[in-house]
XYZ file of C-alpha atoms in Angstrom:
548
model
C -103.801 -58.474 -132.657
C -102.681 -55.484 -130.680
C -102.251 -57.625 -127.601
C -99.867 -59.838 -129.525
C -97.859 -56.801 -130.592
C -97.256 -55.722 -126.989
C -94.124 -57.157 -125.380
C -94.751 -59.935 -122.947
C -93.935 -59.209 -119.334
C -91.465 -61.473 -117.541
C -92.564 -62.904 -114.249
C -91.267 -60.855 -111.310
C -88.109 -62.000 -109.651
C -88.819 -63.633 -106.292
C -87.927 -61.483 -103.374
C -85.053 -62.545 -101.105
C -87.460 -62.276 -98.215
C -89.682 -64.821 -99.878
C -86.778 -67.220 -100.268
C -85.856 -66.827 -96.657
C -89.351 -67.367 -95.349
C -90.390 -70.326 -97.496
C -88.535 -73.548 -97.112
C -88.199 -76.164 -99.806
C -91.554 -77.561 -100.796
C -93.549 -74.960 -98.878
C -96.778 -73.615 -100.336
C -96.766 -70.000 -101.491
C -100.092 -69.472 -99.802
C -99.967 -66.881 -97.093
C -100.291 -68.211 -93.529
C -101.054 -66.489 -90.267
C -97.403 -65.767 -89.580
C -97.002 -63.704 -92.732
C -98.315 -60.474 -94.190
C -98.805 -60.311 -97.926
C -97.807 -56.948 -99.485
C -98.420 -56.196 -103.149
C -96.259 -53.429 -104.581
C -97.257 -51.841 -107.906
C -94.518 -50.203 -109.969
C -95.807 -47.709 -112.517
C -93.520 -46.827 -115.360
C -95.129 -45.697 -118.583
C -96.321 -47.561 -120.569
C -96.029 -50.605 -118.297
C -97.316 -51.464 -114.859
C -95.771 -54.283 -112.871
C -96.698 -55.800 -109.567
C -94.454 -57.580 -107.048
C -95.644 -59.545 -104.061
C -93.627 -59.705 -100.826
C -94.305 -61.783 -97.720
C -93.242 -60.081 -94.490
C -93.240 -62.166 -91.305
C -95.532 -61.120 -88.479
C -94.291 -60.530 -84.963
C -93.717 -63.867 -83.235
C -96.547 -65.168 -81.140
C -95.858 -64.542 -77.480
C -97.317 -67.011 -75.089
C -97.388 -67.013 -71.308
C -94.075 -68.849 -71.052
C -92.124 -66.329 -73.127
C -89.843 -63.897 -71.243
C -90.791 -60.396 -72.345
C -88.460 -58.546 -69.947
C -85.933 -56.206 -71.593
C -82.372 -57.573 -71.797
C -80.137 -56.826 -68.845
C -77.497 -54.225 -69.763
C -74.235 -54.449 -67.811
C -72.584 -51.489 -66.188
C -71.182 -49.055 -68.734
C -67.770 -48.918 -67.082
C -67.569 -52.690 -66.966
C -68.451 -52.936 -70.635
C -65.833 -50.343 -71.551
C -63.183 -51.919 -69.347
C -63.829 -55.538 -70.312
C -65.478 -55.533 -73.737
C -66.474 -58.795 -75.331
C -64.625 -59.699 -77.438
C -61.644 -57.975 -75.727
C -60.150 -54.900 -77.321
C -57.476 -52.330 -76.521
C -54.996 -53.007 -73.721
C -56.629 -56.273 -72.650
C -56.546 -57.611 -76.202
C -52.904 -56.557 -76.585
C -51.977 -58.312 -73.345
C -53.774 -61.514 -74.327
C -52.124 -61.411 -77.755
C -48.647 -61.038 -76.288
C -49.211 -63.887 -73.843
C -50.506 -66.031 -76.683
C -47.464 -65.216 -78.829
C -45.149 -66.067 -75.928
C -46.898 -69.380 -75.363
C -46.771 -70.267 -79.048
C -43.106 -69.315 -79.242
C -42.346 -71.394 -76.173
C -44.228 -74.324 -77.649
C -42.322 -74.128 -80.927
C -38.948 -73.830 -79.196
C -39.812 -76.624 -76.765
C -40.835 -78.930 -79.591
C -37.441 -78.320 -81.249
C -35.031 -78.126 -78.308
C -36.996 -80.058 -75.650
C -34.963 -79.832 -72.393
C -33.015 -76.701 -73.363
C -35.996 -74.423 -72.768
C -37.029 -76.044 -69.486
C -35.620 -75.110 -66.045
C -31.976 -76.126 -66.012
C -31.572 -75.614 -69.773
C -29.521 -72.920 -71.466
C -32.384 -71.247 -73.315
C -34.466 -71.068 -70.152
C -31.555 -69.561 -68.211
C -30.806 -66.966 -70.907
C -34.463 -65.931 -71.118
C -34.850 -65.578 -67.344
C -31.556 -63.687 -67.091
C -32.563 -61.289 -69.858
C -35.995 -60.532 -68.367
C -34.617 -60.088 -64.844
C -31.715 -57.915 -66.057
C -34.043 -55.603 -67.959
C -36.305 -55.359 -64.911
C -33.370 -54.670 -62.597
C -32.062 -51.974 -64.921
C -35.473 -50.286 -65.045
C -35.773 -50.304 -61.252
C -32.314 -48.810 -60.703
C -32.973 -46.215 -63.413
C -35.994 -45.023 -61.436
C -33.758 -43.969 -58.532
C -33.568 -40.212 -58.991
C -31.954 -37.809 -56.537
C -32.732 -34.091 -56.768
C -30.426 -32.210 -59.158
C -28.349 -35.347 -59.780
C -28.163 -37.697 -62.753
C -30.004 -40.996 -62.309
C -28.070 -44.094 -61.396
C -26.984 -46.065 -64.469
C -29.316 -49.018 -65.176
C -26.307 -51.226 -65.874
C -25.810 -51.469 -62.109
C -29.213 -53.116 -61.776
C -28.381 -55.529 -64.588
C -25.070 -56.444 -62.970
C -26.599 -56.973 -59.528
C -29.413 -59.050 -61.016
C -26.965 -61.489 -62.569
C -25.026 -61.617 -59.314
C -28.177 -62.463 -57.327
C -29.326 -65.125 -59.779
C -25.960 -66.856 -59.468
C -25.776 -66.778 -55.663
C -29.334 -67.727 -54.627
C -29.170 -71.520 -54.073
C -32.570 -72.532 -55.442
C -32.458 -70.138 -58.391
C -28.910 -71.102 -59.348
C -29.913 -74.660 -60.241
C -32.822 -73.534 -62.428
C -31.054 -70.623 -64.145
C -28.123 -72.511 -65.629
C -26.078 -71.214 -68.574
C -23.165 -73.182 -69.963
C -19.922 -71.202 -70.037
C -19.634 -71.683 -73.810
C -23.044 -70.097 -74.348
C -22.144 -67.311 -71.939
C -18.807 -66.641 -73.630
C -20.422 -66.555 -77.075
C -23.067 -64.043 -76.003
C -20.459 -61.807 -74.361
C -18.293 -61.906 -77.487
C -21.266 -60.860 -79.618
C -21.885 -57.972 -77.211
C -18.193 -57.033 -77.495
C -18.509 -56.982 -81.298
C -21.540 -54.667 -81.041
C -19.650 -52.315 -78.710
C -16.676 -52.190 -81.078
C -18.980 -51.437 -84.013
C -20.527 -48.521 -82.143
C -17.074 -47.270 -81.222
C -15.885 -47.373 -84.828
C -19.017 -45.752 -86.235
C -18.927 -43.087 -83.541
C -15.530 -41.772 -84.600
C -15.699 -38.596 -86.699
C -13.002 -38.287 -89.354
C -13.208 -34.488 -89.505
C -12.945 -34.297 -85.718
C -9.812 -36.439 -85.830
C -8.151 -33.947 -88.161
C -9.032 -31.038 -85.889
C -8.207 -32.873 -82.680
C -6.432 -30.537 -80.296
C -3.450 -31.617 -78.264
C -5.325 -31.311 -74.978
C -7.985 -33.768 -76.192
C -5.271 -36.198 -77.296
C -3.500 -35.894 -73.947
C -6.691 -36.437 -71.941
C -7.809 -39.305 -74.168
C -4.551 -41.276 -74.211
C -2.306 -40.225 -71.343
C -4.431 -41.258 -68.318
C -5.287 -44.618 -69.892
C -1.633 -45.554 -70.479
C -0.494 -44.317 -67.064
C -3.263 -46.152 -65.200
C -2.622 -49.371 -67.153
C 1.079 -49.280 -66.293
C 0.380 -48.427 -62.643
C -2.138 -51.239 -62.213
C 0.234 -53.682 -63.925
C 3.042 -52.859 -61.475
C 0.825 -52.832 -58.376
C -1.047 -56.035 -59.274
C 2.234 -57.821 -59.997
C 3.551 -57.165 -56.510
C 0.271 -57.174 -54.552
C -1.801 -59.852 -56.299
C 1.040 -61.935 -57.699
C -0.086 -61.661 -61.330
C 2.505 -62.230 -64.074
C 3.593 -59.104 -65.897
C 1.549 -59.772 -69.006
C -1.571 -60.517 -66.933
C -0.904 -57.357 -64.942
C -1.031 -55.348 -68.162
C -4.208 -57.172 -69.183
C -5.810 -56.045 -65.922
C -4.351 -52.569 -66.379
C -5.891 -52.052 -69.799
C -9.206 -53.488 -68.592
C -9.302 -50.865 -65.844
C -7.776 -48.108 -67.972
C -10.946 -47.407 -69.973
C -13.371 -44.714 -68.860
C -17.104 -45.368 -69.238
C -19.007 -43.095 -71.635
C -22.152 -44.846 -70.370
C -21.751 -42.782 -67.192
C -19.747 -39.741 -68.348
C -21.821 -38.775 -71.406
C -25.290 -38.527 -69.748
C -23.845 -36.706 -66.752
C -22.065 -34.192 -68.978
C -25.218 -33.679 -71.052
C -27.095 -32.686 -67.893
C -24.424 -30.132 -67.022
C -24.281 -28.905 -70.608
C -28.047 -28.415 -70.599
C -27.695 -26.058 -67.611
C -24.741 -24.237 -69.206
C -22.000 -25.413 -66.812
C -18.590 -25.420 -68.498
C -20.174 -24.747 -71.858
C -18.126 -21.657 -72.666
C -14.874 -23.483 -71.889
C -15.923 -26.537 -73.929
C -15.434 -28.984 -71.047
C -18.431 -31.275 -71.816
C -17.377 -31.562 -75.457
C -13.774 -32.253 -74.468
C -14.649 -35.092 -72.108
C -17.207 -36.725 -74.417
C -14.774 -36.645 -77.368
C -11.747 -37.831 -75.392
C -13.696 -40.770 -73.950
C -13.859 -42.454 -77.357
C -10.100 -42.435 -77.837
C -9.532 -43.558 -74.262
C -11.705 -46.646 -74.794
C -10.245 -47.525 -78.189
C -6.704 -47.311 -76.812
C -7.630 -49.526 -73.862
C -9.272 -52.157 -76.089
C -6.320 -52.169 -78.471
C -3.825 -52.605 -75.636
C -5.941 -55.329 -74.066
C -6.249 -57.386 -77.250
C -2.499 -57.099 -77.883
C -1.576 -58.238 -74.372
C -4.119 -61.056 -74.431
C -2.636 -62.399 -77.660
C 0.780 -62.427 -76.038
C -0.509 -64.056 -72.846
C -1.904 -67.115 -74.626
C 0.954 -67.524 -77.092
C 3.565 -70.216 -76.576
C 7.251 -69.535 -77.047
C 9.909 -67.143 -75.885
C 9.211 -63.593 -74.723
C 10.604 -62.061 -77.928
C 8.503 -64.400 -80.022
C 5.376 -63.463 -78.076
C 6.184 -59.775 -78.446
C 6.646 -60.161 -82.188
C 3.450 -62.201 -82.345
C 1.531 -59.441 -80.574
C 2.798 -56.842 -83.054
C 1.859 -59.097 -85.967
C -1.618 -59.569 -84.548
C -2.111 -55.809 -84.367
C -0.837 -55.364 -87.913
C -2.909 -58.243 -89.232
C -6.054 -56.957 -87.562
C -5.564 -53.498 -89.041
C -4.922 -54.854 -92.552
C -7.999 -57.095 -92.405
C -10.081 -54.211 -91.064
C -8.929 -51.903 -93.878
C -9.820 -54.463 -96.551
C -13.235 -55.259 -95.077
C -13.938 -51.575 -94.429
C -13.331 -50.623 -98.058
C -15.451 -53.596 -99.127
C -18.392 -52.269 -97.106
C -17.938 -48.762 -98.480
C -18.886 -49.885 -101.985
C -20.989 -52.998 -101.426
C -23.937 -52.837 -101.353
C -24.170 -49.899 -103.737
C -26.464 -46.960 -103.065
C -28.882 -47.839 -105.869
C -29.940 -51.140 -104.300
C -33.145 -51.707 -102.379
C -33.023 -51.969 -98.580
C -29.449 -50.741 -98.596
C -29.568 -49.854 -94.883
C -30.587 -53.357 -93.854
C -27.955 -54.915 -96.099
C -25.221 -52.658 -94.733
C -26.270 -53.355 -91.166
C -26.367 -57.101 -91.719
C -22.948 -57.181 -93.395
C -21.412 -54.921 -90.743
C -22.748 -56.982 -87.842
C -21.962 -60.272 -89.550
C -18.382 -59.385 -90.485
C -17.705 -57.970 -87.024
C -18.975 -61.069 -85.215
C -17.045 -63.223 -87.686
C -13.865 -61.239 -87.015
C -14.168 -61.652 -83.233
C -14.955 -65.375 -83.344
C -12.781 -66.174 -86.348
C -9.679 -64.651 -84.783
C -10.109 -66.950 -81.772
C -10.486 -69.991 -84.028
C -7.411 -68.994 -86.063
C -5.320 -68.616 -82.920
C -4.963 -64.815 -83.118
C -7.388 -63.545 -80.475
C -5.871 -60.078 -80.362
C -6.623 -59.196 -83.969
C -10.416 -59.595 -84.034
C -11.295 -56.570 -81.909
C -8.951 -54.219 -83.760
C -10.239 -55.512 -87.105
C -13.809 -54.709 -86.043
C -12.878 -51.187 -84.950
C -11.073 -50.385 -88.196
C -13.687 -51.828 -90.544
C -16.540 -50.025 -88.740
C -14.631 -46.727 -88.809
C -13.761 -46.948 -92.521
C -17.251 -48.080 -93.470
C -18.822 -45.184 -91.566
C -16.292 -42.784 -93.111
C -17.400 -43.854 -96.582
C -21.117 -43.808 -95.802
C -20.894 -40.326 -94.244
C -24.384 -39.183 -93.240
C -25.910 -42.420 -94.481
C -24.365 -44.223 -91.511
C -26.949 -42.750 -89.123
C -29.677 -45.349 -89.929
C -27.065 -48.094 -89.592
C -26.106 -46.716 -86.175
C -29.766 -46.884 -85.164
C -29.993 -50.569 -86.093
C -26.750 -51.330 -84.266
C -28.202 -49.439 -81.297
C -31.194 -51.776 -81.303
C -28.807 -54.736 -81.229
C -27.041 -53.147 -78.251
C -30.339 -52.769 -76.399
C -30.759 -56.537 -76.677
C -27.219 -57.538 -75.732
C -26.593 -54.930 -73.017
C -28.774 -56.698 -70.398
C -27.255 -60.035 -71.392
C -23.712 -58.680 -71.136
C -24.017 -57.160 -67.663
C -26.233 -59.962 -66.395
C -23.752 -62.621 -67.548
C -20.817 -60.697 -66.071
C -22.574 -60.517 -62.717
C -23.458 -64.204 -62.927
C -19.761 -65.128 -63.215
C -19.098 -64.027 -59.636
C -19.806 -66.598 -56.943
C -19.501 -65.613 -53.305
C -18.484 -69.126 -52.302
C -15.505 -69.039 -54.667
C -14.319 -65.509 -53.896
C -10.989 -65.120 -52.175
C -10.941 -62.390 -49.521
C -7.329 -61.597 -50.317
C -8.127 -61.213 -54.007
C -11.003 -58.850 -53.260
C -9.007 -56.741 -50.816
C -5.859 -56.567 -52.924
C -7.912 -55.953 -56.042
C -9.656 -52.976 -54.446
C -6.252 -51.705 -53.328
C -4.839 -51.992 -56.867
C -7.924 -50.257 -58.243
C -7.665 -47.408 -55.726
C -3.983 -46.809 -56.447
C -4.590 -46.854 -60.188
C -7.463 -44.358 -59.855
C -5.377 -42.024 -57.697
C -2.557 -41.983 -60.245
C -5.079 -41.496 -63.051
C -6.689 -38.470 -61.377
C -3.333 -36.858 -60.684
C -2.013 -37.434 -64.207
C -5.263 -36.148 -65.758
C -4.817 -32.970 -63.735
C -1.296 -32.662 -65.147
C -2.537 -33.203 -68.718
C -4.744 -30.085 -68.581
C -2.261 -27.774 -66.858
C -1.513 -25.712 -69.958
C -4.977 -25.856 -71.525
C -6.352 -22.514 -70.309
C -8.545 -23.889 -67.497
C -8.618 -22.578 -63.937
C -7.907 -24.757 -60.893
C -11.538 -25.772 -60.288
C -12.071 -26.769 -63.910
C -8.891 -28.860 -63.915
C -10.023 -30.590 -60.732
C -13.431 -31.356 -62.250
C -11.910 -32.829 -65.427
C -9.683 -35.062 -63.312
C -12.590 -36.284 -61.154
C -14.866 -36.835 -64.150
C -12.375 -39.397 -65.499
C -13.216 -41.931 -62.750
C -16.264 -44.010 -63.848
C -15.840 -47.469 -65.361
C -18.583 -49.757 -66.677
C -19.191 -50.799 -70.279
C -15.698 -51.653 -71.513
C -14.892 -53.478 -68.270
C -17.995 -55.640 -68.735
C -17.193 -56.269 -72.403
C -13.561 -57.350 -72.097
C -13.299 -58.252 -68.411
C -14.285 -61.879 -68.975
C -12.579 -62.421 -72.339
C -9.327 -63.611 -70.808
C -11.210 -66.017 -68.521
C -13.102 -67.451 -71.488
C -9.844 -68.020 -73.344
C -8.311 -69.687 -70.286
C -11.272 -72.057 -70.016
C -10.799 -73.172 -73.598
C -7.159 -73.969 -72.813
C -8.268 -75.983 -69.739
C -5.386 -74.524 -67.732
C -6.174 -74.139 -64.027
C -3.534 -71.486 -63.410
C -4.647 -69.353 -66.355
C -8.257 -69.699 -65.196
C -7.237 -68.355 -61.780
C -5.585 -65.318 -63.394
C -8.645 -64.774 -65.587
C -10.980 -64.945 -62.584
C -8.832 -62.402 -60.729
C -9.080 -60.018 -63.687
C -12.853 -60.499 -63.895
C -13.328 -59.999 -60.148
C -11.454 -56.707 -60.127
C -13.335 -55.587 -63.261
C -16.715 -56.232 -61.598
C -15.576 -54.455 -58.445
C -14.514 -51.450 -60.524
C -18.009 -51.240 -62.045
C -19.812 -51.554 -58.713
C -17.596 -48.948 -57.029
C -16.788 -46.338 -59.671
C -20.008 -46.183 -61.734
C -22.327 -44.836 -58.992
C -19.565 -42.863 -57.282
C -18.490 -41.307 -60.584
C -22.055 -40.294 -61.458
C -22.528 -38.710 -58.031
C -19.149 -36.916 -58.165
C -19.898 -35.403 -61.558
C -23.406 -34.375 -60.516
C -22.294 -32.840 -57.192
C -19.043 -31.140 -58.189
C -20.153 -29.873 -61.616
C -22.306 -26.950 -60.404
C -19.669 -26.033 -57.787
C -16.504 -26.278 -59.896
C -17.722 -25.198 -63.333
C -18.902 -21.773 -64.445
C -21.885 -20.732 -66.450
C -21.299 -18.477 -69.499
C -20.552 -14.934 -68.438
C -21.997 -13.459 -71.624
C -25.794 -13.904 -71.598
C -26.038 -13.164 -75.318
C -23.526 -15.922 -76.094
C -25.461 -18.346 -73.891
C -28.737 -17.542 -75.651
C -27.059 -17.952 -79.024
C -25.642 -21.346 -78.087
C -28.902 -22.556 -76.574
C -30.741 -21.469 -79.704
C -28.418 -23.296 -82.081
C -27.776 -26.364 -79.959
C -30.343 -29.130 -80.180
C -31.237 -30.897 -77.013
C -29.623 -34.329 -76.922
C -31.399 -37.292 -75.370
C -29.986 -38.278 -72.009
C -29.395 -41.999 -72.034
C -27.079 -44.406 -70.312
C -26.496 -46.532 -73.366
C -22.854 -46.460 -74.336
C -22.212 -43.921 -77.107
C -18.426 -44.400 -77.058
């Protein structure tokens, strides 16, 4: 009776090892390959037993290899692990992604991504331009700023166009090329507009205004007159060339001045700040004059009608820029998610639309000015919040900068160059630079600088690069759409001189600033003031990307 009162014990749960060792239909009887282990669990008032079957060591016969496994060299295992990890895995992954991307694009576009197609040519040009820029940037002379990488990008495009075998494989239709250059122009104009400081404009001194505007206007007028009589360009095309050459290149001036500023040269007199601030206004004035003259050059009608049309294009571009700029100030609102991405997308999209839409509407001179104004007003409303937007626009510039300079270099063909055009173009460029240097010296006569400082400011206003690459081919692209042989010749002359100005003045300007700066500028005479400035001034990154 007492046995019935005790709770009945449930059979023990089979061990997982038992399930693994016994196949379906196998007898639970222990064989020679197994060891039976009985485990007793004592927990008052009950005692339970569980049986486990543990496999014996496998039987080793004479044919079994009992040697220890061969262990590879430790360095080899760390360098080439299996499966791959680290740098090797990253490299394989990137190659795999590239192959998959190529396969997807090929399946959609077919011949466009093969040698001779536009996508293949753009990809090869981009990779080679980036490589050329990196190689030129590695050229470093003692106590001198490095050569601007844009020279390597420009020369790479030039080589790809003039090597016979490569030219056939790396083909880019002129419509694709023009579209990419116009997008790069829109990005440059956005950076120029965002880079303007409203408070600095209010406090702008007269000397900065004179240096930023006077040399540009004088050089543009000088080049227009000289090119009209030497190169035979019409007056309006002479002014187009003049404003193309009238812009200074912050891509060369700014990094060079930052190196001098880091060592204290001219810091007490404010020369680095003066030149970096005046460069923005110099470029904006040149772009505005260029777009106005280009609108007049491609207009049909009398001279007075074309002049009125040019003024209307400037006014229309400013009005459109004001409206779009105020639109971006309030939309998207600050309380939205991902407001930086939305602002960046709208800013880039509206700017590209303004540049392309103005050409479609027949007012090519208004798109660039519209982009400048809308970017400036949008940045003025965003205030400090515009910094993340500037970073995103900077990423876009890193993509389109190699394409811009590579495509500009690829437009020049040695077989089609006219020796007279090259010689007369260099002559026009040299005369314009001489007048520019002299007039810049005059602009700073009453600014409180000594003779050496005035001479340095005048020489530092030589380099040309980014703006010339951005707008140098715009007139040629417009002429090609008109299918006018004479206008295409004028556009090619403008582009040739613009490329020559980059090749000649960018490296020479960087060397002149680096060599003459320590000899013509002074370090602060008051050591305490120098320590105070160096303690409060943050070190700026030295880069050749255009800050405008």
